[in-house]
CSV table of C-alpha atoms in Angstrom, one decimal:
chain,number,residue,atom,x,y,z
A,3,UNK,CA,103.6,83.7,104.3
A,4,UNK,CA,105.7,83.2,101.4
A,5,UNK,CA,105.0,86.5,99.8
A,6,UNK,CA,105.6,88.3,102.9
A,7,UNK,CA,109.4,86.6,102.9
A,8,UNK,CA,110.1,87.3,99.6
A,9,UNK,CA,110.8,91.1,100.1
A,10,UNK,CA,113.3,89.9,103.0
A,11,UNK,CA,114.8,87.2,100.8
A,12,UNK,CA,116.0,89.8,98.3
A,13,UNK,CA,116.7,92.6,100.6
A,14,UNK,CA,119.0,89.8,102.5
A,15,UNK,CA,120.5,88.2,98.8
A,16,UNK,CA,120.9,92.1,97.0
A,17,UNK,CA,122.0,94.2,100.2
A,18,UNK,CA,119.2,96.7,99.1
A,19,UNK,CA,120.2,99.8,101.8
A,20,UNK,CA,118.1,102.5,100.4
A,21,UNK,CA,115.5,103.1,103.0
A,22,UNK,CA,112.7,104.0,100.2
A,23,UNK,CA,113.3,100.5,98.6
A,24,UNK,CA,113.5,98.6,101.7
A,25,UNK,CA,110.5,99.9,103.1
A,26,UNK,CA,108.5,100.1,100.1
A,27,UNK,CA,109.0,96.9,98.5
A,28,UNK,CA,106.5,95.0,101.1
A,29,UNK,CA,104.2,97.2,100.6
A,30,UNK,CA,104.6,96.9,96.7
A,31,UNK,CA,104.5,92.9,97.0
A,32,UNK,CA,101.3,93.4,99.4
A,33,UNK,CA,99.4,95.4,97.5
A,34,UNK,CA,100.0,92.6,94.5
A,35,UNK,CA,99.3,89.8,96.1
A,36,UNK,CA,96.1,91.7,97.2
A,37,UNK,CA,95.0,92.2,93.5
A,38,UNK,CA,96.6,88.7,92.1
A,39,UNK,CA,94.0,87.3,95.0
A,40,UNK,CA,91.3,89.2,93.5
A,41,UNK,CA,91.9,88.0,90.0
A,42,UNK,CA,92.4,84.4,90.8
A,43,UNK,CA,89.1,84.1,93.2
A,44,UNK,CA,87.3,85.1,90.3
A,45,UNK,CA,88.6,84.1,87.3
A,46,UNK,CA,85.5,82.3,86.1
A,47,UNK,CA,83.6,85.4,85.5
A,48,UNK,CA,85.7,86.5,82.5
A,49,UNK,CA,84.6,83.1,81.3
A,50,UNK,CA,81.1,82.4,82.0
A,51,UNK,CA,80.1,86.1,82.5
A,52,UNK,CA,78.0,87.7,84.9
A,53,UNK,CA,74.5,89.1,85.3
A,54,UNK,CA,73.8,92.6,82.9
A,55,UNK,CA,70.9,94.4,84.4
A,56,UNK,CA,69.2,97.4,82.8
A,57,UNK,CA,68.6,100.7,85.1
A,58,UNK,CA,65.1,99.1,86.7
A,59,UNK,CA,67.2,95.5,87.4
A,60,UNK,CA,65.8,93.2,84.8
A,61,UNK,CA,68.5,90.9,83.9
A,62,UNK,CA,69.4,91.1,79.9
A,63,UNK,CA,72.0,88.7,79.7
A,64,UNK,CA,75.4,87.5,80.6
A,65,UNK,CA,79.0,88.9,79.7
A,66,UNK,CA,81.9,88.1,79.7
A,67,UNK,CA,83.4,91.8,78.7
A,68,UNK,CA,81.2,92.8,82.0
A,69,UNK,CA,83.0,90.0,84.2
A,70,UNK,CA,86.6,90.9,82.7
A,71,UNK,CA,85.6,94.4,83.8
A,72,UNK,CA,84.2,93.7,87.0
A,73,UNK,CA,87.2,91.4,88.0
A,74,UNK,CA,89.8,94.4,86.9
A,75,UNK,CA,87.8,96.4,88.8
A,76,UNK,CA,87.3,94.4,92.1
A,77,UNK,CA,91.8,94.0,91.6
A,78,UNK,CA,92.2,97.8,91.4
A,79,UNK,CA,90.3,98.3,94.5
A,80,UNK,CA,91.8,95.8,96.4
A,81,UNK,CA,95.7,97.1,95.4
A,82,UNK,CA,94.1,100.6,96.8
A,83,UNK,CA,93.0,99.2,100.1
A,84,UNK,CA,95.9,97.2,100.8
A,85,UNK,CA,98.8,99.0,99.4
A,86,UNK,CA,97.2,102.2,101.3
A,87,UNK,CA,96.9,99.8,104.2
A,88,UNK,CA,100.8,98.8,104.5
A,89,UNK,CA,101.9,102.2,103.3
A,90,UNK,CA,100.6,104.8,105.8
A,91,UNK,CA,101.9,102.9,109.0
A,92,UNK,CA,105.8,102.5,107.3
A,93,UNK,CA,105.3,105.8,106.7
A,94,UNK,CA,104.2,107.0,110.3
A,95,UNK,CA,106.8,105.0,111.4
A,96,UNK,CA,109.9,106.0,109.9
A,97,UNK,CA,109.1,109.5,111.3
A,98,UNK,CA,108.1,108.1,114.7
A,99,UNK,CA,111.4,106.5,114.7
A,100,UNK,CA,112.9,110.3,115.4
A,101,UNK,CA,111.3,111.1,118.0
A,102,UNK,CA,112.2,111.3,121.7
A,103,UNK,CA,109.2,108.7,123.1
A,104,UNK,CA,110.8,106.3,120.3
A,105,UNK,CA,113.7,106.2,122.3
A,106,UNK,CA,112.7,105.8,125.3
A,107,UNK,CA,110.5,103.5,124.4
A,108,UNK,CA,111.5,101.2,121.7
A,109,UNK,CA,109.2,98.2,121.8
A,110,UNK,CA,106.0,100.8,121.1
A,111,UNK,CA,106.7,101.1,117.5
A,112,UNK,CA,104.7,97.6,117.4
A,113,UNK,CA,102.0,99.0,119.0
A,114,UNK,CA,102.3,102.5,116.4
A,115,UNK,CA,101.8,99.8,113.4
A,116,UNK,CA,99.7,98.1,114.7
A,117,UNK,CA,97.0,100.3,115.9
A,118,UNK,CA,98.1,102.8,112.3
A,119,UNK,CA,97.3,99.7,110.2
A,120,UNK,CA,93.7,98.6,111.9
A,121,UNK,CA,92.9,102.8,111.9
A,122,UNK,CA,93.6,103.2,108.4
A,123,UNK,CA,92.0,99.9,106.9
A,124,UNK,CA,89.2,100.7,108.8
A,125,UNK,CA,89.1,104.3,107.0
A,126,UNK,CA,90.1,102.7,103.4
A,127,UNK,CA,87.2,100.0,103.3
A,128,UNK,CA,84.1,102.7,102.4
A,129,UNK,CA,86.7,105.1,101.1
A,130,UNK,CA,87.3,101.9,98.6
A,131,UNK,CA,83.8,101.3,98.3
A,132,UNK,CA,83.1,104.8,97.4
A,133,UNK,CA,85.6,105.0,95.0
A,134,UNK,CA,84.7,101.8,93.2
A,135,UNK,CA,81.0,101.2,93.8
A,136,UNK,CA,79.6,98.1,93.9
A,137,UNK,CA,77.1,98.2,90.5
A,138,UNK,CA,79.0,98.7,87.4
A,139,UNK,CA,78.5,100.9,84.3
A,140,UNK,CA,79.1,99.7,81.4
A,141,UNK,CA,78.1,101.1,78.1
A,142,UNK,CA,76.1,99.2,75.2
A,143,UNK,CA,78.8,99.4,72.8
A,144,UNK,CA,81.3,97.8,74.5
A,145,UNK,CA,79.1,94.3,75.2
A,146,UNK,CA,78.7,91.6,73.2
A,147,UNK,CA,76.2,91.1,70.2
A,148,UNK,CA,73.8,89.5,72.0
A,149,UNK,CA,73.7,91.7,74.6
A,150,UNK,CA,73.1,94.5,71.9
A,151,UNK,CA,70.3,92.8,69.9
A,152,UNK,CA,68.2,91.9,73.5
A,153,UNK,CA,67.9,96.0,74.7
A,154,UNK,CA,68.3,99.3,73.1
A,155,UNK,CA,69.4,100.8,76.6
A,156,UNK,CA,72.6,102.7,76.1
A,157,UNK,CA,74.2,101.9,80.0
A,158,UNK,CA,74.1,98.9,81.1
A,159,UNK,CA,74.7,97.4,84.8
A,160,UNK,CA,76.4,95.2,86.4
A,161,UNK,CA,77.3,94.0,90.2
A,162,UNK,CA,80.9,94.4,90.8
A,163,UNK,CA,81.3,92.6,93.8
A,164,UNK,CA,83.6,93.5,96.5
C-alpha cells in the first residue's frame, strides 16, 4: 500500500502536471517493487546456491553464480510482467478518455482498467515464461571451481524458478 501512495505523495508535494510523468510513474514504482519482491524472496540463493544439473538432470553441484543469475533473472521477468501489466491499461485509458461513450459514461473507465489489466496479465504470464524459461543456461566458465573440476560439460543447467 505504501508503494502504491508514494507516486501520489510526490505528484501532490512536486505539482508534477505532465501527463507522461504522472501516469507513468506508478507504473515505474510497480514494476520495481515487482522485481525488488523478486530479489528479496530469494536472496538466500546467491548465498547458499542452487542445484546445477547437467543436460540428462544429474545434479553436479551447487552455485552461487547460478543463484545470483537465477534471482536477476526471475527480477527481470517479473518488472516485464508487471510493468507491462500497469502500462497497457493507462495507456488504453488515456485514449478512451476521448472518446464519446467516455462521456457519456464516466464511471466505465473502472471497468476499462480493470478488465485491460486481468486481459493483459493473463497474456503476459506465458509470454513471460517464454521469454525467460524456467531452466537456466549457464556456461562452464562462468561457475565456480568446483563446479569445473566435477564435469567437463560445457552448459550447464539450472532451475530458474518463477
Amino acid at each position: 500500500m505504501f508503494f502504491g501512495l508514494v507516486p501520489r505523495l510526490l505528484q501532490i508535494k512536486f505539482g508534477l502536471t505532465n501527463i507522461v510523468i504522472r501516469k507513468t510513474l506508478p507504473v515505474v514504482v510497480l514494476a520495481q517493487v515487482g522485481g525488488i519482491n523478486a530479489v528479496a524472496s530469494r536472496s538466500f540463493e546467491p548465498v547458499r546456491g542452487i542445484e546445477v544439473m547437467d543436460k540428462e538432470g544429474n545434479v553436479i553441484g551447487y552455485s552461487r553464480k547460478a543463484g545470483t543469475k537465477a534471482v536477476k533473472d526471475t527480477a527481470t521477468s517479473r518488472v516485464v510482467l508487471f510493468g507491462t501489466s500497469a502500462l497497457i491499461p493507462e495507456v488504453f485509458s488515456y485514449y478512451y478518455k476521448r472518446t464519446q461513450f467516455f462521456l457519456r459514461y464516466p464511471n466505465s473507465l473502472w471497468t476499462l482498467k480493470l478488465s485491460c489489466t486481468i486481459f493483459v496479465m493473463g497474456l503476459m504470464v506465458p509470454v513471460s515464461f517464454s521469454l525467460f524459461p524456467q531452466i537456466g543456461r549457464i556456461q562452464y566458465s562462468k561457475l565456480e571451481k568446483e563446479i569445473q573440476s566435477a564435469t567437463e560439460e560445457t552448459e550447464l543447467f539450472y532451475n530458474r524458478g518463477v
